[in-house]
Coordinates of C-alpha atoms in Angstrom, one line a residue:
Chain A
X1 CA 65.7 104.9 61.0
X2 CA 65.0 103.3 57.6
X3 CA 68.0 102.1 55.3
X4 CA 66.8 104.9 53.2
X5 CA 67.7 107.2 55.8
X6 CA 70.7 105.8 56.4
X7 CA 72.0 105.5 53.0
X8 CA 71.1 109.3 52.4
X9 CA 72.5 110.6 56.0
X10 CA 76.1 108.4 55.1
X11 CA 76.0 109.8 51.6
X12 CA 75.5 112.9 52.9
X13 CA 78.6 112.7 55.3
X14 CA 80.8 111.5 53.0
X15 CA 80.0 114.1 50.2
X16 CA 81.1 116.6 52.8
X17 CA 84.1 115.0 53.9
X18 CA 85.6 114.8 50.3
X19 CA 84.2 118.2 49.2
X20 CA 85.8 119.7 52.4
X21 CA 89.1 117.7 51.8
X22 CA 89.4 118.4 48.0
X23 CA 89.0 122.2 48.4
X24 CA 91.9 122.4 51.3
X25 CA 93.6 120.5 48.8
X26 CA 93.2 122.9 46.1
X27 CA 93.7 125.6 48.3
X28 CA 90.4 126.8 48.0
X29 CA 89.8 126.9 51.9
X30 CA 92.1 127.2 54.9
X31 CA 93.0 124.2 56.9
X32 CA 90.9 126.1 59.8
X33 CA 88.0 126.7 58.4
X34 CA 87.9 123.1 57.5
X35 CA 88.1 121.2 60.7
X36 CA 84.4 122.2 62.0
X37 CA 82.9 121.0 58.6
X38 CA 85.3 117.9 59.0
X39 CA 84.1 116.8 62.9
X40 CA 80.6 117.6 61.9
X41 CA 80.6 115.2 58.8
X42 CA 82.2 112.6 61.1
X43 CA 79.8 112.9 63.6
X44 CA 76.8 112.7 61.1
X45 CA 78.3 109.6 59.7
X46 CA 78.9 108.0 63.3
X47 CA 74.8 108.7 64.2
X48 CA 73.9 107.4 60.5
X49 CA 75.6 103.9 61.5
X50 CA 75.6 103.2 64.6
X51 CA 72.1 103.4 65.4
X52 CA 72.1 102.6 69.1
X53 CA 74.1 106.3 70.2
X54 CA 71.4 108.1 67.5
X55 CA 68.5 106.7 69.8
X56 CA 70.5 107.5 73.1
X57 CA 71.4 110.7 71.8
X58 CA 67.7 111.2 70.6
X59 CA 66.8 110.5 74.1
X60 CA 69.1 112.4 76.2
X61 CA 67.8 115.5 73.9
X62 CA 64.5 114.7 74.5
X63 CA 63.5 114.2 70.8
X64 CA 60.8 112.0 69.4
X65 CA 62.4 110.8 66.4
X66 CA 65.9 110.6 65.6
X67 CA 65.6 111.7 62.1
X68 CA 64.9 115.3 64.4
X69 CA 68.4 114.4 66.5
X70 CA 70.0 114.6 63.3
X71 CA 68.6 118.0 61.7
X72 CA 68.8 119.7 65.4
X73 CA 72.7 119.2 65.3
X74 CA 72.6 120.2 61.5
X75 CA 71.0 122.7 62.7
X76 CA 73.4 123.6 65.5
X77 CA 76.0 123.2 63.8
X78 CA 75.4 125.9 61.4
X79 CA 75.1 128.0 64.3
X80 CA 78.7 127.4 65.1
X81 CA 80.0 128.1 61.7
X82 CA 78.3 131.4 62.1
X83 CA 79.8 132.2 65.1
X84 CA 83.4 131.2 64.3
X85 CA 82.8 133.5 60.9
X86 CA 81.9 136.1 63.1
X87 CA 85.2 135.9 65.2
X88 CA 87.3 135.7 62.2
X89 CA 85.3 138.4 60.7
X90 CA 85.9 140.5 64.1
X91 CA 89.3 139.9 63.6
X92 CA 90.1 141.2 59.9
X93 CA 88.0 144.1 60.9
X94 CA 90.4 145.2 63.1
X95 CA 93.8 144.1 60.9
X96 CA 92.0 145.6 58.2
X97 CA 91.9 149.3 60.5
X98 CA 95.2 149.0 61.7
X99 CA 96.6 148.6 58.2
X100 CA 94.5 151.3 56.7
X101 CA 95.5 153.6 58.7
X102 CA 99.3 152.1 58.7
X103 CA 98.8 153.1 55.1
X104 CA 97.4 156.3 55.2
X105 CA 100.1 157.3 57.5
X106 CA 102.9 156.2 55.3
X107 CA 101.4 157.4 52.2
X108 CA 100.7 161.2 54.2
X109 CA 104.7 160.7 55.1
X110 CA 105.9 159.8 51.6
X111 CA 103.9 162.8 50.2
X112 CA 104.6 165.2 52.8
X113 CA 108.7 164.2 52.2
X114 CA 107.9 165.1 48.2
X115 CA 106.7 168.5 48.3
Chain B
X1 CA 111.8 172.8 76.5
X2 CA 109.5 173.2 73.6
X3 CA 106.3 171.9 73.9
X4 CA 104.8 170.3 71.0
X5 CA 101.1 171.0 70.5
X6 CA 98.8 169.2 67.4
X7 CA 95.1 169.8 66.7
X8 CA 94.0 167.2 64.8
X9 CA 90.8 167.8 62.5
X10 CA 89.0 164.8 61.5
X11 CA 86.8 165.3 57.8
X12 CA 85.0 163.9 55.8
X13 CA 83.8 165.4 52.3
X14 CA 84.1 169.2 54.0
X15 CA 85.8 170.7 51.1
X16 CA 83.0 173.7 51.6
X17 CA 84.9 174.1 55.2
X18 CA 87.9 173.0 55.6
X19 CA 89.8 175.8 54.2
X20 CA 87.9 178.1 56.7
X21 CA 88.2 176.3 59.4
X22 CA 91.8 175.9 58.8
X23 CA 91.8 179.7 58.4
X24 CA 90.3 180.1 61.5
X25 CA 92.3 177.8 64.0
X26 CA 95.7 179.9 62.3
X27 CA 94.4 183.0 64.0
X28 CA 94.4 181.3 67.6
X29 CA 97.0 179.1 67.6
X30 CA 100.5 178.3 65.8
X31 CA 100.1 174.6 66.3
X32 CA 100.7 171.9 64.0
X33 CA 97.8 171.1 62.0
X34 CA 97.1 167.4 60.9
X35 CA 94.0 167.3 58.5
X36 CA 92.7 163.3 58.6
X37 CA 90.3 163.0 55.8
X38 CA 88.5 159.7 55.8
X39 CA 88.1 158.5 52.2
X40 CA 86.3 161.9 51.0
X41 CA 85.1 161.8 47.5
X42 CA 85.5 165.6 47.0
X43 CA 88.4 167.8 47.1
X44 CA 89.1 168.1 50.8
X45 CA 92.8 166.5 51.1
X46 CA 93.6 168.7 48.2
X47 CA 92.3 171.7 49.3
X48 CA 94.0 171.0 53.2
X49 CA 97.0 170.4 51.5
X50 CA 96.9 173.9 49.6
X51 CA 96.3 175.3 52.6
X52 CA 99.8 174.1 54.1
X53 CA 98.8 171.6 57.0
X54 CA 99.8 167.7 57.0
X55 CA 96.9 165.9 55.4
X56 CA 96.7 161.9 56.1
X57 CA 94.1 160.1 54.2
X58 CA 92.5 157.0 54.6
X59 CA 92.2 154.8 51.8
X60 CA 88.7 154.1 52.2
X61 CA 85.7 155.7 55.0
X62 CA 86.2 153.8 58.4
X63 CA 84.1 156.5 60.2
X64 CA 85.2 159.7 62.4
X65 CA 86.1 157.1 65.4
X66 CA 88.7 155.5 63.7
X67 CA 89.9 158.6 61.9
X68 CA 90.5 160.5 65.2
X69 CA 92.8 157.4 66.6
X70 CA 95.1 157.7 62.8
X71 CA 95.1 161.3 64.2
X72 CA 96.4 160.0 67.6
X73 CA 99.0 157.4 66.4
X74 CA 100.3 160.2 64.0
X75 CA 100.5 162.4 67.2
X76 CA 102.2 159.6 69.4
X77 CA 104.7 158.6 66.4
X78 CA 105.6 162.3 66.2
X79 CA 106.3 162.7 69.8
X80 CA 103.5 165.6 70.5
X81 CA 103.0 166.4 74.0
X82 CA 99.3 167.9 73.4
X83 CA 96.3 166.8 70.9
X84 CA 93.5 168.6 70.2
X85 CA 90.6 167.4 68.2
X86 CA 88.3 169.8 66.8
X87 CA 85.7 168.9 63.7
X88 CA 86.2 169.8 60.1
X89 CA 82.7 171.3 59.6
X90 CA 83.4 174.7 61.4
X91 CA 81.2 174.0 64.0
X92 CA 83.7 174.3 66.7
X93 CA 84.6 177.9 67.4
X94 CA 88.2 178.0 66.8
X95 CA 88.4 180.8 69.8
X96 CA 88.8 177.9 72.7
X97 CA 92.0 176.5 71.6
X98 CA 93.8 178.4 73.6
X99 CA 92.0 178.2 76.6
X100 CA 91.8 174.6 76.2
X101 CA 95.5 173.5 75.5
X102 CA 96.2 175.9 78.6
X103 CA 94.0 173.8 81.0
X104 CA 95.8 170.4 79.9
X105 CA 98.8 171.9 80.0
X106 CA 98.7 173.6 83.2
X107 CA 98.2 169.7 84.5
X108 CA 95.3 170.3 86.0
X109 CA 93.4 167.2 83.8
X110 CA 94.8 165.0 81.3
X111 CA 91.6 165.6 79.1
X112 CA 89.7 169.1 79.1
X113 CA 86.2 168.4 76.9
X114 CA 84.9 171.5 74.9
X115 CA 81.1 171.5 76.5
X116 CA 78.5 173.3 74.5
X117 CA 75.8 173.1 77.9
X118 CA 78.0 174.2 80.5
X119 CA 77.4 177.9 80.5
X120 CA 75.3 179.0 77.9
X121 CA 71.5 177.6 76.8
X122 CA 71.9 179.0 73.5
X123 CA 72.6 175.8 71.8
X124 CA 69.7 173.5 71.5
X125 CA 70.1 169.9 69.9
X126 CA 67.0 168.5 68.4
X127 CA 64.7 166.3 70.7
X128 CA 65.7 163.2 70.1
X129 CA 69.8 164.0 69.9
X130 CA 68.7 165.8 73.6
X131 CA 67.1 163.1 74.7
X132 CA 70.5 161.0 73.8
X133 CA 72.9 162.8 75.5
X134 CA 71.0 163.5 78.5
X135 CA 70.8 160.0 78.5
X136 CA 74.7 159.2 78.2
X137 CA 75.1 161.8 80.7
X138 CA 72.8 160.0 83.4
X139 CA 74.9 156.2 82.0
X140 CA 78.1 158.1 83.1
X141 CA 77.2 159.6 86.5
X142 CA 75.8 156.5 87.6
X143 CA 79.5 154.1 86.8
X144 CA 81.9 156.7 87.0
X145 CA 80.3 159.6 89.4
X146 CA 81.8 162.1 87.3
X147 CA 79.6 164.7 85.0
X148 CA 80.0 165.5 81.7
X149 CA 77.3 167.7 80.7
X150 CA 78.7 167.1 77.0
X151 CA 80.1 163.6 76.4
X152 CA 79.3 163.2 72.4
X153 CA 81.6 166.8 72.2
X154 CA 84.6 166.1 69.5
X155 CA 86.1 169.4 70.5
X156 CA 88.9 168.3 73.3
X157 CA 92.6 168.4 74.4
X158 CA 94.6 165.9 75.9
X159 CA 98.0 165.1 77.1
X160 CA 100.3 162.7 75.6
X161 CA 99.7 159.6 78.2
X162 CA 96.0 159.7 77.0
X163 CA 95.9 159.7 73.7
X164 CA 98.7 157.4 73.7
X165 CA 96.6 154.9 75.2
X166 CA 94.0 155.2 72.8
X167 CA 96.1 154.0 69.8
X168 CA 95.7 150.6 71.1
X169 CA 93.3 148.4 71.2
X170 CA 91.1 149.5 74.0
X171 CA 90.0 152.1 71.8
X172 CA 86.6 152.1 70.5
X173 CA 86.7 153.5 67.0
X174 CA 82.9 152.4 66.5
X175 CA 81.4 155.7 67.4
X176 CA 83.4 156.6 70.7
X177 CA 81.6 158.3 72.7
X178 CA 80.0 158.1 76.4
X179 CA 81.6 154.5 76.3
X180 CA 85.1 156.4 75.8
X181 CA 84.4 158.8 78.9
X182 CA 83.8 155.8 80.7
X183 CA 87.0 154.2 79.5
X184 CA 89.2 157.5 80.5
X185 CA 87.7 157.0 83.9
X186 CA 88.7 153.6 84.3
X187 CA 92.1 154.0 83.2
X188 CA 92.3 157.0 86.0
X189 CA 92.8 160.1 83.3
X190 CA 91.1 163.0 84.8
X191 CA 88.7 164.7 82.8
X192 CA 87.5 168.7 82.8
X193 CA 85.0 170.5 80.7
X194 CA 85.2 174.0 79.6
X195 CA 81.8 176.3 78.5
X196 CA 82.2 176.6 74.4
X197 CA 80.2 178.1 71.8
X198 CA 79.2 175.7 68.6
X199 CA 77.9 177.1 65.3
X200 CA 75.0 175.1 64.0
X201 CA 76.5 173.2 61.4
X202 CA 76.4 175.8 58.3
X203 CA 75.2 172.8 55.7
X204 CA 72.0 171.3 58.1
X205 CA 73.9 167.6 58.0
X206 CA 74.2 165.6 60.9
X207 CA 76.3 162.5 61.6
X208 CA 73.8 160.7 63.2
X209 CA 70.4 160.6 60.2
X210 CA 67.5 158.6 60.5
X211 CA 65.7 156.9 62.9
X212 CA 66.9 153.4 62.6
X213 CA 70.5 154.2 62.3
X214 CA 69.8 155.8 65.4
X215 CA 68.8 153.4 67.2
X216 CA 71.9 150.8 66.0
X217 CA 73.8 153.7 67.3
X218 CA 72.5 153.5 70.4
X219 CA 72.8 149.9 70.3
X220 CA 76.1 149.6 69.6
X221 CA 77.2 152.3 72.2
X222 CA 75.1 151.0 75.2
X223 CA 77.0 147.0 74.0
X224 CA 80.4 148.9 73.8
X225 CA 79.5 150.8 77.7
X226 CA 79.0 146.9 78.6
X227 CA 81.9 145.7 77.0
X228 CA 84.0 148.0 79.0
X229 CA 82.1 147.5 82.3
X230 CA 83.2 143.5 81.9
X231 CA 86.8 144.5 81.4
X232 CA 86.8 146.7 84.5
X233 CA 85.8 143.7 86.7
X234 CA 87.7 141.3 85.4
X235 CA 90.7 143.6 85.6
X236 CA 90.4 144.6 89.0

């Protein structure tokens, strides 16, 4: 890996880090949504310095390059933040139905009570 | 003791119907009527409302599914000891509801399923909803033994333990249909059909249109069938 690389993978990983931090902070995102983006950041800075576990890692995965190690668990990654979307979307679905119809049935009592 | 019967009429946007169907299930039965419109844009909680039943309306559409189980946790909060579901376009002929409330309540089932191919051929689905339903049909001999020459049929009656049941969670509110026979199966509720007539839906619509959303039904249906099947093992 060139110090190119490395300067723009470390940049990278700390861009998230503080993004991710400074919109918790601000409230902008939940503290659970955050830890994923968090772990992945770290890890992309820990294969950007310390070269030695990129090229084991790059073998073990059966890569060519480890610039490809890097964009695979990008890659992955992403695929994980989808899937923990879709759980939390699952979710609201569902709290969402309840409390509609929660609603609905309050509201039909409240006018029914009126007339 | 007085026995507390409800027939529940899911709708959405039948202000054309409701007011006859309404009409038409008075002259059979004295039951409470519950009208659950599902976000209609037109008049049809208003109109319900004129006619004297208990409208509930749902703030925005969530489907038919999920308006039949507001129609069962209205039933279960109100301490009813018989539902009946029958649709708000007038298709169901309102002439069963006493023969169907009878067989629930004569304990001979727990569910009793208005079929329109038990006795009569004079109702004819278009090829491809045939081809559907004989499939669910073949789906739910092969888990569950049992047939149900009707399992997409909204026109039923059930006793208090089942649709109690399905105010929970277990309840599929995503189009329930063959994957809800198969669920009242597993949970040991015995299930009947009796021979009904249907009108062909007076204004041509359908709630199933188009091919693709067919097929995402379908989907969605066979995944929900699955879904169920895991439970079942893991639970036994």
């Amino acid at each position: 890996m060139t110090l190119h690389q490395k300067i723009f993978a470390v940049f990278v990983s700390l861009a998230i880090f503080v993004i991710i931090i400074s919109l918790v902070k601000n409230r902008k995102l939940k503290e659970e949504y955050s830890w994923l983006w968090l772990i992945t950041g770290f890890v992309i800075f820990l294969l950007a310095v310390w070269y030695d576990l990129l090229i084991k890692l790059t073998v073990l995965i059966g890569a060519v390059t480890p610039t490809t190690t890097l964009f695979i668990f990008s890659i992955i990654f992403l695929v994980f933040i989808a899937l923990h979307f879709a759980i939390k979307i699952s979710q609201l679905s569902d709290q969402l139905k309840n409390l509609a119809q929660k609603v609905s049935l309050l509201e039909a009592q409240k006018v029914n009570s009126k007339s | 003791m007085n026995t507390k019967r409800c027939i529940i009429i899911p709708a959405f946007n039948e202000e054309q119907q409701i007011a006859s169907v309404i009409e038409g299930i008075r002259k059979y039965s004295d039951a409470d009527i519950v009208v659950i419109d599902d976000g209609s844009a037109d008049m049809t909680s208003e109109i319900a409302r004129e006619a004297g039943v208990f409208v509930i309306r749902h703030p925005f559409n969530m489907g038919a599914g999920v308006a039949v189980q507001t129609g069962y946790k209205y039933a279960f909060e109100k301490h009813y000891d018989y539902l009946l579901q029958i649709d708000g376009d007038g298709q169901h002929h309102p002439g069963y509801i006493p023969n169907l409330f009878a067989i629930v309540e004569n304990q001979t089932c727990d569910v009793v399923i208005g079929s329109r191919f038990l006795k009569n051929n004079e109702y004819k689905p278009g090829l491809l909803k045939s081809a559907g339903i004989k499939l669910f049909r073949q789906i739910i001999r092969i888990i569950t033994g049992e047939t149900i020459t009707d399992p997409t049929s909204g026109y039923r009656c059930m006793n208090r333990n089942v649709f109690k049941y399905f105010t929970g969670d277990n309840y599929p509110s995503d189009y329930p249909d063959a994957n809800i026979i198969i669920e009242m199966h597993r949970m040991g509720f015995k299930l009947a059909e009796l021979p009904v007539t249907m009108v062909p839906n007076p204004e041509g619509r359908s709630m199933h249109r188009g091919i693709f959303k067919i097929i995402y039904y379908l989907f969605k249906v066979f995944l929900s069938i699955l879904v169920i099947l895991l439970r079942k093992k893991s639970n036994s």
